[in-house]
PDB file of C-alpha atoms in Angstrom:
ATOM      1  CA  MET A  23     -11.943 -26.448 -17.005  1.00 46.00           C
ATOM      2  CA  LYS A  24     -13.013 -22.823 -16.788  1.00 42.00           C
ATOM      3  CA  THR A  25     -14.898 -21.263 -19.631  1.00 45.00           C
ATOM      4  CA  GLY A  26     -15.585 -17.645 -20.406  1.00 45.00           C
ATOM      5  CA  SER A  27     -13.450 -14.658 -19.663  1.00 43.00           C
ATOM      6  CA  SER A  28     -10.194 -15.167 -17.820  1.00 46.00           C
ATOM      7  CA  LYS A  29     -10.399 -11.638 -16.426  1.00 50.00           C
ATOM      8  CA  ASN A  30     -10.408 -11.701 -12.652  1.00 51.00           C
ATOM      9  CA  THR A  31     -13.550 -10.086 -11.330  1.00 57.00           C
ATOM     10  CA  LYS A  32     -12.854 -10.549  -7.625  1.00 62.00           C
ATOM     11  CA  GLN A  33     -13.856  -7.569  -5.533  1.00 60.00           C
ATOM     12  CA  PRO A  34     -12.800  -6.902  -1.955  1.00 58.00           C
ATOM     13  CA  LYS A  35     -15.466  -6.020   0.553  1.00 57.00           C
ATOM     14  CA  GLN A  36     -16.508  -2.370   0.472  1.00 54.00           C
ATOM     15  CA  PRO A  37     -14.883  -0.263   3.196  1.00 48.00           C
ATOM     16  CA  SER A  38     -16.893   2.103   5.313  1.00 47.00           C
ATOM     17  CA  ASN A  39     -17.306   5.653   4.002  1.00 46.00           C
ATOM     18  CA  ASP A  40     -14.567   7.031   6.237  1.00 47.00           C
ATOM     19  CA  GLY A  41     -12.099   4.301   5.263  1.00 48.00           C
ATOM     20  CA  ALA A  42     -12.448   4.409   1.494  1.00 46.00           C
ATOM     21  CA  SER A  43      -9.702   6.957   0.957  1.00 50.00           C
ATOM     22  CA  ARG A  44      -7.425   5.070   3.354  1.00 69.00           C
ATOM     23  CA  MET A  45      -7.668   1.686   1.640  1.00 82.00           C
ATOM     24  CA  LEU A  46      -4.062   0.590   1.402  1.00 93.00           C
ATOM     25  CA  LEU A  47      -2.572  -1.519  -1.354  1.00 95.00           C
ATOM     26  CA  GLY A  48      -1.534  -4.314   0.996  1.00 96.00           C
ATOM     27  CA  GLN A  49      -5.025  -4.532   2.461  1.00 96.00           C
ATOM     28  CA  ILE A  50      -6.519  -4.772  -1.009  1.00 97.00           C
ATOM     29  CA  LEU A  51      -4.110  -7.531  -2.065  1.00 97.00           C
ATOM     30  CA  VAL A  52      -5.015  -9.523   1.049  1.00 97.00           C
ATOM     31  CA  GLU A  53      -8.764  -9.001   0.615  1.00 96.00           C
ATOM     32  CA  LEU A  54      -8.579 -10.047  -3.020  1.00 97.00           C
ATOM     33  CA  GLY A  55      -6.833 -13.229  -1.882  1.00 97.00           C
ATOM     34  CA  TYR A  56      -3.686 -12.527  -3.890  1.00 97.00           C
ATOM     35  CA  ILE A  57      -1.358 -12.575  -0.877  1.00 98.00           C
ATOM     36  CA  THR A  58      -1.539 -13.683   2.740  1.00 98.00           C
ATOM     37  CA  ILE A  59      -1.376 -11.410   5.750  1.00 98.00           C
ATOM     38  CA  TYR A  60       1.987 -13.018   6.553  1.00 98.00           C
ATOM     39  CA  GLN A  61       3.360 -12.084   3.142  1.00 98.00           C
ATOM     40  CA  LEU A  62       2.134  -8.532   3.662  1.00 97.00           C
ATOM     41  CA  ASP A  63       3.773  -8.373   7.087  1.00 97.00           C
ATOM     42  CA  GLU A  64       7.079  -9.644   5.701  1.00 98.00           C
ATOM     43  CA  SER A  65       6.991  -7.152   2.826  1.00 97.00           C
ATOM     44  CA  LEU A  66       6.250  -4.271   5.198  1.00 96.00           C
ATOM     45  CA  GLN A  67       9.081  -5.392   7.483  1.00 97.00           C
ATOM     46  CA  ILE A  68      11.509  -5.364   4.546  1.00 96.00           C
ATOM     47  CA  GLN A  69      10.302  -1.871   3.639  1.00 95.00           C
ATOM     48  CA  ARG A  70      10.820  -0.643   7.221  1.00 95.00           C
ATOM     49  CA  THR A  71      14.243  -2.313   7.497  1.00 96.00           C
ATOM     50  CA  ASP A  72      15.427  -0.711   4.261  1.00 95.00           C
ATOM     51  CA  ALA A  73      14.217   2.705   5.435  1.00 94.00           C
ATOM     52  CA  ALA A  74      15.933   2.314   8.818  1.00 95.00           C
ATOM     53  CA  ALA A  75      19.182   1.321   7.099  1.00 95.00           C
ATOM     54  CA  GLY A  76      19.040   4.400   4.903  1.00 95.00           C
ATOM     55  CA  LEU A  77      18.581   2.339   1.764  1.00 95.00           C
ATOM     56  CA  GLU A  78      16.319   3.280  -1.120  1.00 92.00           C
ATOM     57  CA  GLN A  79      12.759   2.671   0.051  1.00 89.00           C
ATOM     58  CA  LYS A  80      11.065   0.548  -2.583  1.00 94.00           C
ATOM     59  CA  PRO A  81       7.310   0.693  -3.131  1.00 95.00           C
ATOM     60  CA  LEU A  82       5.487  -2.133  -1.394  1.00 95.00           C
ATOM     61  CA  GLY A  83       4.268  -3.579  -4.674  1.00 96.00           C
ATOM     62  CA  GLN A  84       7.820  -3.800  -6.006  1.00 96.00           C
ATOM     63  CA  ILE A  85       8.942  -5.702  -2.909  1.00 97.00           C
ATOM     64  CA  MET A  86       6.080  -8.187  -3.309  1.00 97.00           C
ATOM     65  CA  LEU A  87       6.885  -8.686  -6.981  1.00 97.00           C
ATOM     66  CA  GLU A  88      10.556  -9.293  -6.191  1.00 97.00           C
ATOM     67  CA  LEU A  89       9.626 -11.843  -3.513  1.00 97.00           C
ATOM     68  CA  GLY A  90       7.248 -13.567  -5.923  1.00 97.00           C
ATOM     69  CA  TYR A  91       4.249 -12.988  -3.649  1.00 97.00           C
ATOM     70  CA  CYS A  92       2.048 -11.554  -6.366  1.00 97.00           C
ATOM     71  CA  SER A  93       2.032 -11.316 -10.124  1.00 97.00           C
ATOM     72  CA  PRO A  94       2.202  -8.087 -12.096  1.00 98.00           C
ATOM     73  CA  ASN A  95      -1.450  -8.606 -13.088  1.00 98.00           C
ATOM     74  CA  HIS A  96      -2.500  -8.969  -9.438  1.00 97.00           C
ATOM     75  CA  LEU A  97      -0.639  -5.803  -8.534  1.00 97.00           C
ATOM     76  CA  ILE A  98      -2.226  -3.887 -11.409  1.00 97.00           C
ATOM     77  CA  ARG A  99      -5.702  -5.067 -10.368  1.00 97.00           C
ATOM     78  CA  ALA A 100      -5.104  -4.028  -6.752  1.00 97.00           C
ATOM     79  CA  ILE A 101      -3.958  -0.565  -7.857  1.00 96.00           C
ATOM     80  CA  GLN A 102      -7.098  -0.257 -10.009  1.00 96.00           C
ATOM     81  CA  VAL A 103      -9.272  -1.130  -7.006  1.00 96.00           C
ATOM     82  CA  GLN A 104      -7.378   1.359  -4.839  1.00 94.00           C
ATOM     83  CA  THR A 105      -7.933   4.072  -7.458  1.00 94.00           C
ATOM     84  CA  GLU A 106     -11.650   3.241  -7.647  1.00 93.00           C
ATOM     85  CA  TYR A 107     -11.935   3.560  -3.842  1.00 90.00           C
ATOM     86  CA  ARG A 108     -10.198   6.923  -3.866  1.00 89.00           C
ATOM     87  CA  LYS A 109     -12.393   8.253  -6.667  1.00 89.00           C
ATOM     88  CA  ALA A 110     -15.526   7.030  -4.878  1.00 87.00           C
ATOM     89  CA  SER A 111     -14.483   8.703  -1.628  1.00 84.00           C
ATOM     90  CA  GLN A 112     -13.917  12.036  -3.406  1.00 84.00           C
ATOM     91  CA  THR A 113     -17.427  12.054  -4.847  1.00 80.00           C
ATOM     92  CA  ARG A 114     -19.131  11.557  -1.473  1.00 70.00           C
TER      93      ARG A 114
END
């Protein structure tokens, strides 16, 4: 049984300086181990198919939530990491 804080402290590997501002949500979710690359590919394919069909293009995170690939908490954490990367790249 785990003891201590239940807060997930996983951190993805640090991108290179030129890639920090380009860190994409799907990449972060994969690196954190929340989803697989196959789940990311399927979600991106659904997003592309919807766009090609002229349907409302849903955000990638919404698609993954609807498919049950990640939890709301995982998505929130990934967005926090993405925001941290963007802030860090602006200060360099």
